[in-house]
Coordinates of C-alpha atoms in Angstrom, one line a residue:
Chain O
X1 CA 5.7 11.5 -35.5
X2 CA 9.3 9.8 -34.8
X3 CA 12.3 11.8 -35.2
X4 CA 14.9 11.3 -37.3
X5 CA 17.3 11.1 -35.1
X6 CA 15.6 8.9 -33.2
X7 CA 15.3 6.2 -36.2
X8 CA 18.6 6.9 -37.3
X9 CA 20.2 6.1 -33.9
X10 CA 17.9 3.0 -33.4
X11 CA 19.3 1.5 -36.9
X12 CA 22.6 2.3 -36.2
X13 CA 22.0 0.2 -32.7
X14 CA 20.6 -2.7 -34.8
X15 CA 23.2 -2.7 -37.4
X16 CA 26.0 -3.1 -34.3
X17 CA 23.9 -5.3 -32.7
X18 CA 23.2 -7.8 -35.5
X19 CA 27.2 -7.5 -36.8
X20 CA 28.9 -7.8 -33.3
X21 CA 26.0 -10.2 -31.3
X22 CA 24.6 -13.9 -30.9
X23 CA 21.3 -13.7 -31.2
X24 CA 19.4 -15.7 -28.2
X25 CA 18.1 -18.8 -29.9
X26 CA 21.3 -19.1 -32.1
X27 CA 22.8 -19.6 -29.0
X28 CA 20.8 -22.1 -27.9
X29 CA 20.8 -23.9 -31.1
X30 CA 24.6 -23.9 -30.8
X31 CA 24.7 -25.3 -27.0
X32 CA 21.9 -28.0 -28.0
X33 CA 24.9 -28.8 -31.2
X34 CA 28.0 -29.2 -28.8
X35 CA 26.0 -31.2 -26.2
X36 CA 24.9 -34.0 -29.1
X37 CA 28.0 -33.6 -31.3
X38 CA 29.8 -36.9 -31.6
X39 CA 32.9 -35.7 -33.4
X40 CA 35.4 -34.5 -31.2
X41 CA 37.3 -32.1 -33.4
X42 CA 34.0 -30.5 -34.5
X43 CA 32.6 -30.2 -30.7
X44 CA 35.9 -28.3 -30.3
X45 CA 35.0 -26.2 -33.4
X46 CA 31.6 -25.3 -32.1
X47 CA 32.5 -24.3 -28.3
X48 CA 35.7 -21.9 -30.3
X49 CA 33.0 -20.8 -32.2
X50 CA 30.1 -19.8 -29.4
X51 CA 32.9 -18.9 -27.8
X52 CA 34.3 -16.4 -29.9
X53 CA 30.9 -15.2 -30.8
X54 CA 30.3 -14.2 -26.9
X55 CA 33.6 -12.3 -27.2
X56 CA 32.3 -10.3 -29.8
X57 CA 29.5 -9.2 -27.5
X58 CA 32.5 -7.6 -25.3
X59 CA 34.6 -6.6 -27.2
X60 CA 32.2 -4.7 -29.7
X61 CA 33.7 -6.2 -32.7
X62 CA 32.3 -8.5 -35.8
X63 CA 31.1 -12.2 -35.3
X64 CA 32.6 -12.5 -38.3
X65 CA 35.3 -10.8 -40.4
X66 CA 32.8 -11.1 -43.5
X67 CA 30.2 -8.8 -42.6
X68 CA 28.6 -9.3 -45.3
X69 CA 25.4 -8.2 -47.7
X70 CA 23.7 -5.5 -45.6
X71 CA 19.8 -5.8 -45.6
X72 CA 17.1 -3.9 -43.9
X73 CA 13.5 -5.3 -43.4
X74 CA 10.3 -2.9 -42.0
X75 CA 7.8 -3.9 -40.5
X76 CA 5.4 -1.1 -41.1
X77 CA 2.0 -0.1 -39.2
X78 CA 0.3 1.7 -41.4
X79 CA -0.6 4.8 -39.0
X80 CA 3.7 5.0 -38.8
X81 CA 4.4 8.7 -39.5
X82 CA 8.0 9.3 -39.9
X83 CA 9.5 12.4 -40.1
X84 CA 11.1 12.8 -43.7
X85 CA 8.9 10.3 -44.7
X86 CA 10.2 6.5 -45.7
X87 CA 12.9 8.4 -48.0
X88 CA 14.7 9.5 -44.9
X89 CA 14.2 6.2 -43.5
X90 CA 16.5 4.7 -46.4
X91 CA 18.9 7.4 -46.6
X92 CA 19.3 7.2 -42.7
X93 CA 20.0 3.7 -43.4
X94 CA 23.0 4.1 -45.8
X95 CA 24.0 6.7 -43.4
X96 CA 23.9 4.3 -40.1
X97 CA 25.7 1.7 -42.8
X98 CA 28.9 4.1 -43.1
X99 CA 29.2 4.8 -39.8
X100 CA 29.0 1.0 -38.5
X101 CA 31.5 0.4 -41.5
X102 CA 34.1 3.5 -40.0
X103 CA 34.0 2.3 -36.8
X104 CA 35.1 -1.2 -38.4
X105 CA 31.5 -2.9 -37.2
X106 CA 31.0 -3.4 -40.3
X107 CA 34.0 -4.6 -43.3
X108 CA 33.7 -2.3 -46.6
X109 CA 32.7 -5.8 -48.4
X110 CA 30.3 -3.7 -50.9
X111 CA 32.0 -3.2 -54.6
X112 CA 31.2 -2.3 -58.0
X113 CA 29.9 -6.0 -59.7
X114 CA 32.0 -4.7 -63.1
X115 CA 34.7 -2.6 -62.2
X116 CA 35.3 -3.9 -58.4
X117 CA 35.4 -0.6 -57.2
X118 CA 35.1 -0.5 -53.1
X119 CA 33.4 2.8 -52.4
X120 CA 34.7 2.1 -48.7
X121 CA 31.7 2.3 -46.8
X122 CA 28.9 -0.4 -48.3
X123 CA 27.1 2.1 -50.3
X124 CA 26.4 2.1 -53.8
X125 CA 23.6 1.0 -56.4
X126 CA 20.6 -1.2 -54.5
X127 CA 22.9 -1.9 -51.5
X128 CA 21.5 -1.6 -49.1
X129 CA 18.6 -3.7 -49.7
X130 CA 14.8 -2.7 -48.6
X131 CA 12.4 -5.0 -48.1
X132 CA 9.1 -3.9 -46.5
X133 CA 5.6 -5.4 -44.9
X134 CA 2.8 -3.2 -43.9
X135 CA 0.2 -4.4 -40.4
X136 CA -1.5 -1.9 -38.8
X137 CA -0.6 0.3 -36.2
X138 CA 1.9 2.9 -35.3
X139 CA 4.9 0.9 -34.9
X140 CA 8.0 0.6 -37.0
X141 CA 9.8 -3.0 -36.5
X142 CA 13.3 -3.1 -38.1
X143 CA 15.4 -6.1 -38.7
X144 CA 18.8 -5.7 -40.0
X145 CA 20.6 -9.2 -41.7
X146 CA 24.1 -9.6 -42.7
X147 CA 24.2 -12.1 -45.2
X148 CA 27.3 -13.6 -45.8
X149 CA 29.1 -14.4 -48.8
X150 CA 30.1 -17.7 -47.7
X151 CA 26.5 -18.5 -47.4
X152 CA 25.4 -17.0 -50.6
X153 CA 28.4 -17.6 -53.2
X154 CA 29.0 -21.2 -53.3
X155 CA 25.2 -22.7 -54.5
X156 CA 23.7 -22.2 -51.0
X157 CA 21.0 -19.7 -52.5
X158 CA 19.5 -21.6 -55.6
X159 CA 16.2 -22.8 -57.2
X160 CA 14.3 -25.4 -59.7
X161 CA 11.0 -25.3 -61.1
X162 CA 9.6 -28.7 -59.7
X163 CA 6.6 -30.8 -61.2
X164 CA 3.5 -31.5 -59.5
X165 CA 4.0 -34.7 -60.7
X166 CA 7.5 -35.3 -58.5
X167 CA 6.0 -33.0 -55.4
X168 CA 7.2 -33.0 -51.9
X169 CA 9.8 -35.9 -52.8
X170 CA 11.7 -34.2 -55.4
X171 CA 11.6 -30.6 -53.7
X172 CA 13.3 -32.5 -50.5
X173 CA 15.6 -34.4 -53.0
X174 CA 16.2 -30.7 -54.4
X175 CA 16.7 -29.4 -51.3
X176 CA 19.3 -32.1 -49.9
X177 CA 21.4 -32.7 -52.9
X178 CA 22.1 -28.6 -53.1
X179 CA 23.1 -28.4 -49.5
X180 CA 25.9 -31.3 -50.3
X181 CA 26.9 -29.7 -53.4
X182 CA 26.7 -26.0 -51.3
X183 CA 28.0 -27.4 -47.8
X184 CA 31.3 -29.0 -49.4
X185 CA 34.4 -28.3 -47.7
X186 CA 32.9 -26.2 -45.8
X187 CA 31.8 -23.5 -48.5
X188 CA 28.4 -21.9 -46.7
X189 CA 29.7 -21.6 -43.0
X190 CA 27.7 -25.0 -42.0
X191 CA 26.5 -25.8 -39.8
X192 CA 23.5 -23.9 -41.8
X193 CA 19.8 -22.0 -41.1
X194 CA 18.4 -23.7 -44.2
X195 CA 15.6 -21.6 -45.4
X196 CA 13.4 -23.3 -48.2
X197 CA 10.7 -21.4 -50.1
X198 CA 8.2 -22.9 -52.1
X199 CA 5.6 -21.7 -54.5
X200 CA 5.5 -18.2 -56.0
X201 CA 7.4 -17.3 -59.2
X202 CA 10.8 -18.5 -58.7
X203 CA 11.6 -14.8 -57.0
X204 CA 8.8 -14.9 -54.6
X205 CA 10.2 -18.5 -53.8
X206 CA 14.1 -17.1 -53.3
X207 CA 12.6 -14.6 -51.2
X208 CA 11.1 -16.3 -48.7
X209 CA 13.8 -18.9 -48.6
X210 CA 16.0 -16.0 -47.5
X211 CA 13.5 -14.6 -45.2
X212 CA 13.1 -18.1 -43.7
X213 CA 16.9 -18.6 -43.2
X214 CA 17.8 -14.8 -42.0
X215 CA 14.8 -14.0 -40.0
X216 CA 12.8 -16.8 -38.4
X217 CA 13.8 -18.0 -34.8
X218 CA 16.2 -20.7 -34.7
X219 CA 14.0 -23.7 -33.6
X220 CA 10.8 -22.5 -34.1
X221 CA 8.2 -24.8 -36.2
X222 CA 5.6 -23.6 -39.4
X223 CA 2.4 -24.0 -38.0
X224 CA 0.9 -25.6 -40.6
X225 CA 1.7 -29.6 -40.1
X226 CA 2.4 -30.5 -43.7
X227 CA 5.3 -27.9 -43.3
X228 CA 6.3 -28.7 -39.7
X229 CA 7.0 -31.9 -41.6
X230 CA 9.2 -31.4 -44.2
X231 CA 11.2 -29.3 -42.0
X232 CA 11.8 -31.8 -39.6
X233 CA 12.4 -34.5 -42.2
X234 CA 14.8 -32.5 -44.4
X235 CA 16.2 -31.1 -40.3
X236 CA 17.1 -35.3 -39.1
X237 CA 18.0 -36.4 -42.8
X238 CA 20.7 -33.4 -43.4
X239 CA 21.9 -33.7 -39.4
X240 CA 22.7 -37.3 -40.8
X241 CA 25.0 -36.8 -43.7
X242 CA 27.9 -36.4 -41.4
X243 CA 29.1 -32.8 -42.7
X244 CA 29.4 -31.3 -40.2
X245 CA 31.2 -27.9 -38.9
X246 CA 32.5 -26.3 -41.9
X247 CA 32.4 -29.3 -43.7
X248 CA 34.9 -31.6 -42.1
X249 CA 32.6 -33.6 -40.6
X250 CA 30.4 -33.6 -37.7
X251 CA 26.7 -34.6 -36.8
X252 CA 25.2 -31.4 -37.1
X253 CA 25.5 -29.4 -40.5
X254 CA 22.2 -27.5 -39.9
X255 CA 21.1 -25.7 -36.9
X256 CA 17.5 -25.1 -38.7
X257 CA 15.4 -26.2 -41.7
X258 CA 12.9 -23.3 -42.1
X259 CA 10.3 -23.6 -44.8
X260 CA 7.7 -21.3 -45.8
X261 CA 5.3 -21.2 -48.8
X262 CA 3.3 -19.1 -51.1
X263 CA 0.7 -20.3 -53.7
X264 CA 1.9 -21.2 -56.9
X265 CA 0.8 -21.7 -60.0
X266 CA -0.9 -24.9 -61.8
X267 CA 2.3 -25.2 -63.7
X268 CA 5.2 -26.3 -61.2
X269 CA 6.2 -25.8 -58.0
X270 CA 9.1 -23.3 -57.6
X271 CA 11.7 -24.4 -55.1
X272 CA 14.5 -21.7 -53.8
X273 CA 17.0 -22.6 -51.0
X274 CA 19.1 -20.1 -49.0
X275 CA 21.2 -21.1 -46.3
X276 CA 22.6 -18.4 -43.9
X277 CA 26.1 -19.4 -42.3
X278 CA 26.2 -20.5 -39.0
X279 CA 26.8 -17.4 -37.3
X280 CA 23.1 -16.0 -38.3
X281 CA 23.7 -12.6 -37.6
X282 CA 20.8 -10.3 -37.4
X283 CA 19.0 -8.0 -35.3
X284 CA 15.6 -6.2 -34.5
X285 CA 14.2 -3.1 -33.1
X286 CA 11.2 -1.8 -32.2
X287 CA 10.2 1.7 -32.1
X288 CA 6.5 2.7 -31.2
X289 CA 4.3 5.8 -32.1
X290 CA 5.3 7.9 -29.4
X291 CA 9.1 7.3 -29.9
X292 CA 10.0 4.3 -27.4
X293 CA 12.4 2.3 -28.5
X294 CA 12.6 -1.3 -28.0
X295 CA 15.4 -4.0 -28.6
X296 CA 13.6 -7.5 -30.0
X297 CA 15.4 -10.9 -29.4
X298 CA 13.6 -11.9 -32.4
X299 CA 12.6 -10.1 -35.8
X300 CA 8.4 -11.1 -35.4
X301 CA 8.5 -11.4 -39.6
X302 CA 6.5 -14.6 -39.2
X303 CA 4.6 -13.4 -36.6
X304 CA 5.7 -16.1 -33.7
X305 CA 7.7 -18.2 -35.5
Chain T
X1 CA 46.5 -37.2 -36.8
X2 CA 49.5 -36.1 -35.8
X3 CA 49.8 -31.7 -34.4
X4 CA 52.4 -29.7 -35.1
X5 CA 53.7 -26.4 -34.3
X6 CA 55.5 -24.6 -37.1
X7 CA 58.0 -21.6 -37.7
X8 CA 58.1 -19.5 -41.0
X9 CA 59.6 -19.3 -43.7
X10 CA 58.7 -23.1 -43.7
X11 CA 60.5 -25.4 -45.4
X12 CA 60.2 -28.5 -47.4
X13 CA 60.8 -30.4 -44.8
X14 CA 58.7 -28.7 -42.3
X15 CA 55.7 -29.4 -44.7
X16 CA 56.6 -32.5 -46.1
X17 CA 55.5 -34.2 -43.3
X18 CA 52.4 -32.8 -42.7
X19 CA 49.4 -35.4 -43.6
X20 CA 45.6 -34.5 -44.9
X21 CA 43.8 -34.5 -41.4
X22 CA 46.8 -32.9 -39.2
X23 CA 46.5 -30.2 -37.2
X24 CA 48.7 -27.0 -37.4
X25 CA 50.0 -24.1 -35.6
X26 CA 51.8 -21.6 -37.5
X27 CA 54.1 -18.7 -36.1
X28 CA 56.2 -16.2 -38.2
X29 CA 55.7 -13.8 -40.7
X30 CA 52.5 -14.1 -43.8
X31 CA 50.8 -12.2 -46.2
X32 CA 47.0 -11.3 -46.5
X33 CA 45.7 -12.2 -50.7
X34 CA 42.5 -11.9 -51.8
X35 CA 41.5 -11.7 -55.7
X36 CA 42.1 -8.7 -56.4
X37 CA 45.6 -9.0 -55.7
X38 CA 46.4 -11.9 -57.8
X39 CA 44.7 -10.6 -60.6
X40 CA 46.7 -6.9 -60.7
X41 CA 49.9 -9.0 -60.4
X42 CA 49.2 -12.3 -63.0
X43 CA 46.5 -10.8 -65.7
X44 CA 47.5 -7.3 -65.3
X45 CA 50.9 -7.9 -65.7
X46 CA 52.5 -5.5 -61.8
X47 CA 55.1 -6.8 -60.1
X48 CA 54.7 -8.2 -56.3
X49 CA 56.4 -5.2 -54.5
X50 CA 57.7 -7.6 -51.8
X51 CA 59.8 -10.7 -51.6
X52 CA 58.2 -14.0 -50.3
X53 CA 61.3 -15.8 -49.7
X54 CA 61.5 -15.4 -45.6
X55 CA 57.1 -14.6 -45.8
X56 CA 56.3 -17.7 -47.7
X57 CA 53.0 -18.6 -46.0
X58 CA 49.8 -16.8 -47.8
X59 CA 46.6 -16.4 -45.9
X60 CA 43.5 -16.2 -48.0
X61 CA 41.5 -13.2 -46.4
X62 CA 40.2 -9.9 -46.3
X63 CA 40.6 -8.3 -42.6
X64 CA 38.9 -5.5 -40.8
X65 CA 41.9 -3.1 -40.1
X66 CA 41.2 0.3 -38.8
X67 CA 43.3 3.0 -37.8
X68 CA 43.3 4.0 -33.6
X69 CA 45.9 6.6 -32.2
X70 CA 48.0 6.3 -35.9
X71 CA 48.6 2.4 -35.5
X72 CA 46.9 -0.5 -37.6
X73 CA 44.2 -2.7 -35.0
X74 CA 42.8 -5.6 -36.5
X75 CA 39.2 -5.7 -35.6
X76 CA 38.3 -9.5 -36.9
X77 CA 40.4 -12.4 -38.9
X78 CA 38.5 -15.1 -40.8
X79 CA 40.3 -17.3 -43.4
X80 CA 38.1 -17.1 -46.7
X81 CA 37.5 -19.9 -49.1
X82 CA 40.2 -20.4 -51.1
X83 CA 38.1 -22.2 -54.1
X84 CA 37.3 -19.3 -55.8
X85 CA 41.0 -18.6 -56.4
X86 CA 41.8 -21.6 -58.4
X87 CA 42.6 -19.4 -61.4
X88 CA 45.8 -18.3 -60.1
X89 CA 46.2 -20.9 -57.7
X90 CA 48.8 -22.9 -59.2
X91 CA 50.7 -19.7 -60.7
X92 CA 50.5 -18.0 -56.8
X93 CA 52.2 -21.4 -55.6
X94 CA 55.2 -21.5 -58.2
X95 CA 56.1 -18.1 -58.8
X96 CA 55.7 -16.9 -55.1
X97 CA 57.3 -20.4 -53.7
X98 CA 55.1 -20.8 -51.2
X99 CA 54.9 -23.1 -48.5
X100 CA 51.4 -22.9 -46.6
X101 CA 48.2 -21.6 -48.1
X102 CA 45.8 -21.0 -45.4
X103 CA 42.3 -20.8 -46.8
X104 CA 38.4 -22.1 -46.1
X105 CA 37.3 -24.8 -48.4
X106 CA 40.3 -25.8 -50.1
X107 CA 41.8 -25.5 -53.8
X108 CA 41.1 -27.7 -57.2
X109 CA 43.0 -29.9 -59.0
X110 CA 45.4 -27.6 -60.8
X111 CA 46.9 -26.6 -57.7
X112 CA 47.1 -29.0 -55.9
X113 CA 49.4 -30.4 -58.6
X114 CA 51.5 -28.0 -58.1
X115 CA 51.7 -28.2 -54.4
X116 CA 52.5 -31.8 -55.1
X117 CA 55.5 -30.6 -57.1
X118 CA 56.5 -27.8 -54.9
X119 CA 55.9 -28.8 -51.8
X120 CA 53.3 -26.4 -50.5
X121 CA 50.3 -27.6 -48.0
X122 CA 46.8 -26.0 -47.6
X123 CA 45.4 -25.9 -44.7
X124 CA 41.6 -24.8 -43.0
X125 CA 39.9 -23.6 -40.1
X126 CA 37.4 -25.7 -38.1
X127 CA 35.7 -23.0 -36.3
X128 CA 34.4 -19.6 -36.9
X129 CA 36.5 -18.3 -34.2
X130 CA 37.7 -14.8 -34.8
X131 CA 38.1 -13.9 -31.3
X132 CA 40.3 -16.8 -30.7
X133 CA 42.7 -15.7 -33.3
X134 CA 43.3 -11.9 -33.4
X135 CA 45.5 -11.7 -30.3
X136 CA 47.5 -13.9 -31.9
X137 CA 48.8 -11.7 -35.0
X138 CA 50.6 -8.2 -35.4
X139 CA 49.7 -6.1 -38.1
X140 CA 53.5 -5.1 -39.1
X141 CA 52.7 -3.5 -43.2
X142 CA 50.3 -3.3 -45.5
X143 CA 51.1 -2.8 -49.3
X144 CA 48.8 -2.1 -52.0
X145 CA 46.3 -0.2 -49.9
X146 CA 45.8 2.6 -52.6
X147 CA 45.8 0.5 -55.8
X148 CA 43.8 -2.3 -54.0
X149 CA 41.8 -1.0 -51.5
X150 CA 41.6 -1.7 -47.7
X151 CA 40.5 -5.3 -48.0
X152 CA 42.7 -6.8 -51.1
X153 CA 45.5 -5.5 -50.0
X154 CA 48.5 -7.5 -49.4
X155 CA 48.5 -7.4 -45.1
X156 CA 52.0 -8.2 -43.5
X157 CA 50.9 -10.5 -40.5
X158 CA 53.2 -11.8 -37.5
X159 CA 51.4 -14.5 -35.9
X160 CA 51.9 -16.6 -33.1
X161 CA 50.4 -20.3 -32.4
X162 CA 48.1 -19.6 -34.9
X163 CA 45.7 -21.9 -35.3
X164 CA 43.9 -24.9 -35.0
X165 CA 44.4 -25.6 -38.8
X166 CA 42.9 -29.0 -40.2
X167 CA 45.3 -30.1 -42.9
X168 CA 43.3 -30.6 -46.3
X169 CA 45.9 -30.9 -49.2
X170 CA 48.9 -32.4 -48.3
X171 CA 52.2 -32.5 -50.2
X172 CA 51.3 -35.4 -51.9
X173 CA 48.2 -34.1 -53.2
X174 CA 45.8 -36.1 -51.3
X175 CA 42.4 -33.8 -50.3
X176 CA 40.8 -34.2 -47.3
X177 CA 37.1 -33.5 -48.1
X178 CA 37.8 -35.8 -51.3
X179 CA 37.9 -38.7 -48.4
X180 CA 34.9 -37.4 -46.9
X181 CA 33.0 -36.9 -50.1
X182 CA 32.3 -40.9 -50.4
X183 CA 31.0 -41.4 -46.8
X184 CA 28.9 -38.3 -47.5
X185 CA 27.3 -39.7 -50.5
X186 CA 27.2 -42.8 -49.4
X187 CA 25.2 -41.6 -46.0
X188 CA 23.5 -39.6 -48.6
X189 CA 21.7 -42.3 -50.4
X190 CA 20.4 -43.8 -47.3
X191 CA 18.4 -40.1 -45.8
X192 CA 16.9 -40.4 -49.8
X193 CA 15.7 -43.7 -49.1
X194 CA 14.5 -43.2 -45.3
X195 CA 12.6 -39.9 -47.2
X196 CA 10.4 -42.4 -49.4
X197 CA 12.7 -41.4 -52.5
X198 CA 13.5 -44.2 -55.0
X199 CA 17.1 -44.6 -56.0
X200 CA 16.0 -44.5 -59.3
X201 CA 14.1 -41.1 -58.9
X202 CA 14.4 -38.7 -61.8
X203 CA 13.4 -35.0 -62.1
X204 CA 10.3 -34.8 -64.3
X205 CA 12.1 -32.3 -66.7
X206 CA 10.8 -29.0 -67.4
X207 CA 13.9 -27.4 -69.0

């Protein structure tokens, strides 16, 4: 059985990780941006930016001052015995959330939707947000995404029913004409991990757009060929539009077109894009039956993708 | 593009000059405004409990301050889109007399009208670059904290070299990403037609 405080401590880790650390292949994806970046003023942007970022490492403080939605995923074996059960897993989470927000890891960005009240420490109704997958085993995987507002508030995250009859060509018009509306002046943080999900009712779709954008590995490819292509299509036509970093122009407005899909029905096709800002904050942790703890350079929520 | 290197309060002339695609440093003494802060003061009828006369460049942002050995540290700085302010925008601008709005995207119509008549530039960040920034300012005063909470409260800043800022809305009331927005749809309609998708493509409508 894993100890509380053993879970509770690991989260709290992974919350400061993911708030005040570039992961690995966002790095990358930002070196591979300055060395092709034709715009002068936005190569400049992206090496402040990367270098900034690396700061943040040392100086244990945020990536960014918007610290934004706080979301959990589990990756559950189904042998995991935890003690206080998944209740305590949750309310350890809230608790590793108030801390991180104390220590200023974490700004109080969470408020009442009506009334705008700002409990302070990024607690309240359905925030955090759970979102779990069960495998076998003994393990627990956690994976803790900050999903900025940037990213989220200004048409980054949105969806259409398509037609069968318009298919893959109007879900990659879709998809291109909401990242220009989305990416203008600048509004979601680009250069953008462009998640797309298609199929599913249009909250399955949403859903794995935002898993694709927050929690698969910058530059990794779906397996599945038809995919593989409309990422890289929609990847080259988007790096083409000349939007560049936060909008002012640039060659590269996305770091990553992630797609993945779900069956839909014989009716339409729902389409659901969520781009996460270019900082793509997030972390993982791994913690096996017998207690171990392990940090993960990438959340495994795809498997190796 | 011309850079320059400015000193609050700013004056007419100091922003008058200043042309959409400049770059800006700013030094001297601003004020943190988020929401929440115009809306206690414009629809819920306060009063600002500070002059802006001699502080009369507003930063659109909600900072992480904490509190270490009984003095204000700022933990991260990150100018926040500005857009979603329009509502007061053009109120903020006249009745506050400000000079410089520092924001992310960049304000609408309405009040960039009234910069035009005011003389008051906005201007953005090109990076993500917190690190690169928080050196460069001193908390000196915060006001509102108790009515508005640590993030919307009005934050007295002194900053120094602050910057790189890209100007986007000049006195004149041209936009920056206005200009950009042609060679954007322009490069727009080609990635379309390199996709296999008609000019002439139309959304099979469903709804």
């Amino acid at each position: 059985m894993i100890k509380t405080e053993i879970y509770e401590q690991a989260l709290f880790e992974t919350i400061k990780r993911g708030a005040t650390e570039i992961s690995p292949d966002v790095k990358d994806a930002f070196m591979k941006a300055i060395e092709r970046e034709a715009n002068p003023d936005a190569k400049n942007g992206l090496e402040a930016t990367l270098k900034s970022m690396e700061m943040s490492k040392v100086r244990e403080n945020p990536l960014c001052v918007d610290t934004g939605w706080p979301i959990f995923y589990f990756k559950v074996g189904n042998q995991c015995e935890l003690e206080g059960g998944f209740v305590e897993l949750e309310n350890a989470a809230r608790r590793a959330v108030a801390k991180a927000t104390e220590l200023g890891y974490l700004r109080a960005t969470m408020k009442h939707p009506l009334t705008g009240y700002d409990p302070g420490n990024n607690i309240g109704m359905n925030i955090p947000d759970f979102t779990y997958q069960f495998v076998d085993g003994d393990a627990i995987e956690m994976s803790y995404a900050a999903k900025g507002g940037g990213s989220e508030c200004f048409g980054g995250t949105r969806h259409r029913i398509v037609a069968f009859a318009d298919g893959i060509k109007g879900i990659e018009k879709f998809v291109i004409e909401s990242f220009v509306a989305s990416a203008r002046a600048g509004a979601v943080c680009p250069p953008s991990v462009l998640g797309i999900g298609i199929g599913g009712t249009a909250n399955v779709a949403a859903n794995l757009a935002k898993e694709a954008a927050c929690l698969r590995t910058v530059g990794s490819k779906h397996p599945d060929p038809m995919f593989a292509k409309i990422e890289e299509d929609l990847y080259e036509a988007i790096n083409s539009l000349g939007i560049g970093i936060l909008g002012a122009g640039g060659s590269t407005s996305v770091l990553a077109v992630n797609v993945e899909y779900a069956y839909t029905h014989i009716a339409g096709i729902a389409c659901a894009t969520s781009t996460n800002c270019m900082v793509a904050r997030r972390a993982s942790s791994r913690i096996d039956g017998n207690g171990t703890v392990t940090k993960m350079t990438s959340p495994n929520w795809f498997g190796d993708r | 593009m011309a850079e320059y290197h400015l000193k609050g309060p700013l004056t007419d002339e100091d922003v008058t000059k200043l042309k959409i695609g400049d770059t800006v440093y700013i030094s001297g003494e601003c004020f943190t405004c988020r929401s929440r802060l115009q809306k206690y003061i414009f629809d819920e009828k306060n009063v600002l409990p500070f002059g802006t006369k001699e502080r009369n460049i507003l930063i659109h942002n909600g900072p992480i301050v904490i509190k270490e050995n009984g003095k204000w540290k700022l933990m991260s700085f990150m100018p926040t889109s500005s857009i979603r302010f329009e509502k007061w925008g053009a109120k903020s601008v006249d009745e506050w007399n400000l000079k410089m709005i520092v924001g992310k995207t960049t304000m609408g119509a309405e009040t960039a009208k009234m910069m035009k008549e005011k003389k008051c530039v906005h201007v953005s960040p090109r990076s993500v670059s917190p690190n690169l920034w928080i050196d460069s300012i001193e908390v000196q005063d915060v006001y509102l904290y108790d009515e508005l909470g640590r993030i919307e409260a009005a934050w007295f800043f002194k900053v120094n070299e602050l910057g790189p800022f890209i100007v986007d809305i000049d006195c004149e009331g041209n936009n920056y990403f206005d200009r950009l927005d042609q060679d954007i749809a322009d490069k727009k309609d080609e990635a379309l037609k390199k996709l296999g998708i008609d000019e002439n493509f139309e959304f099979t409508k469903l709804y």
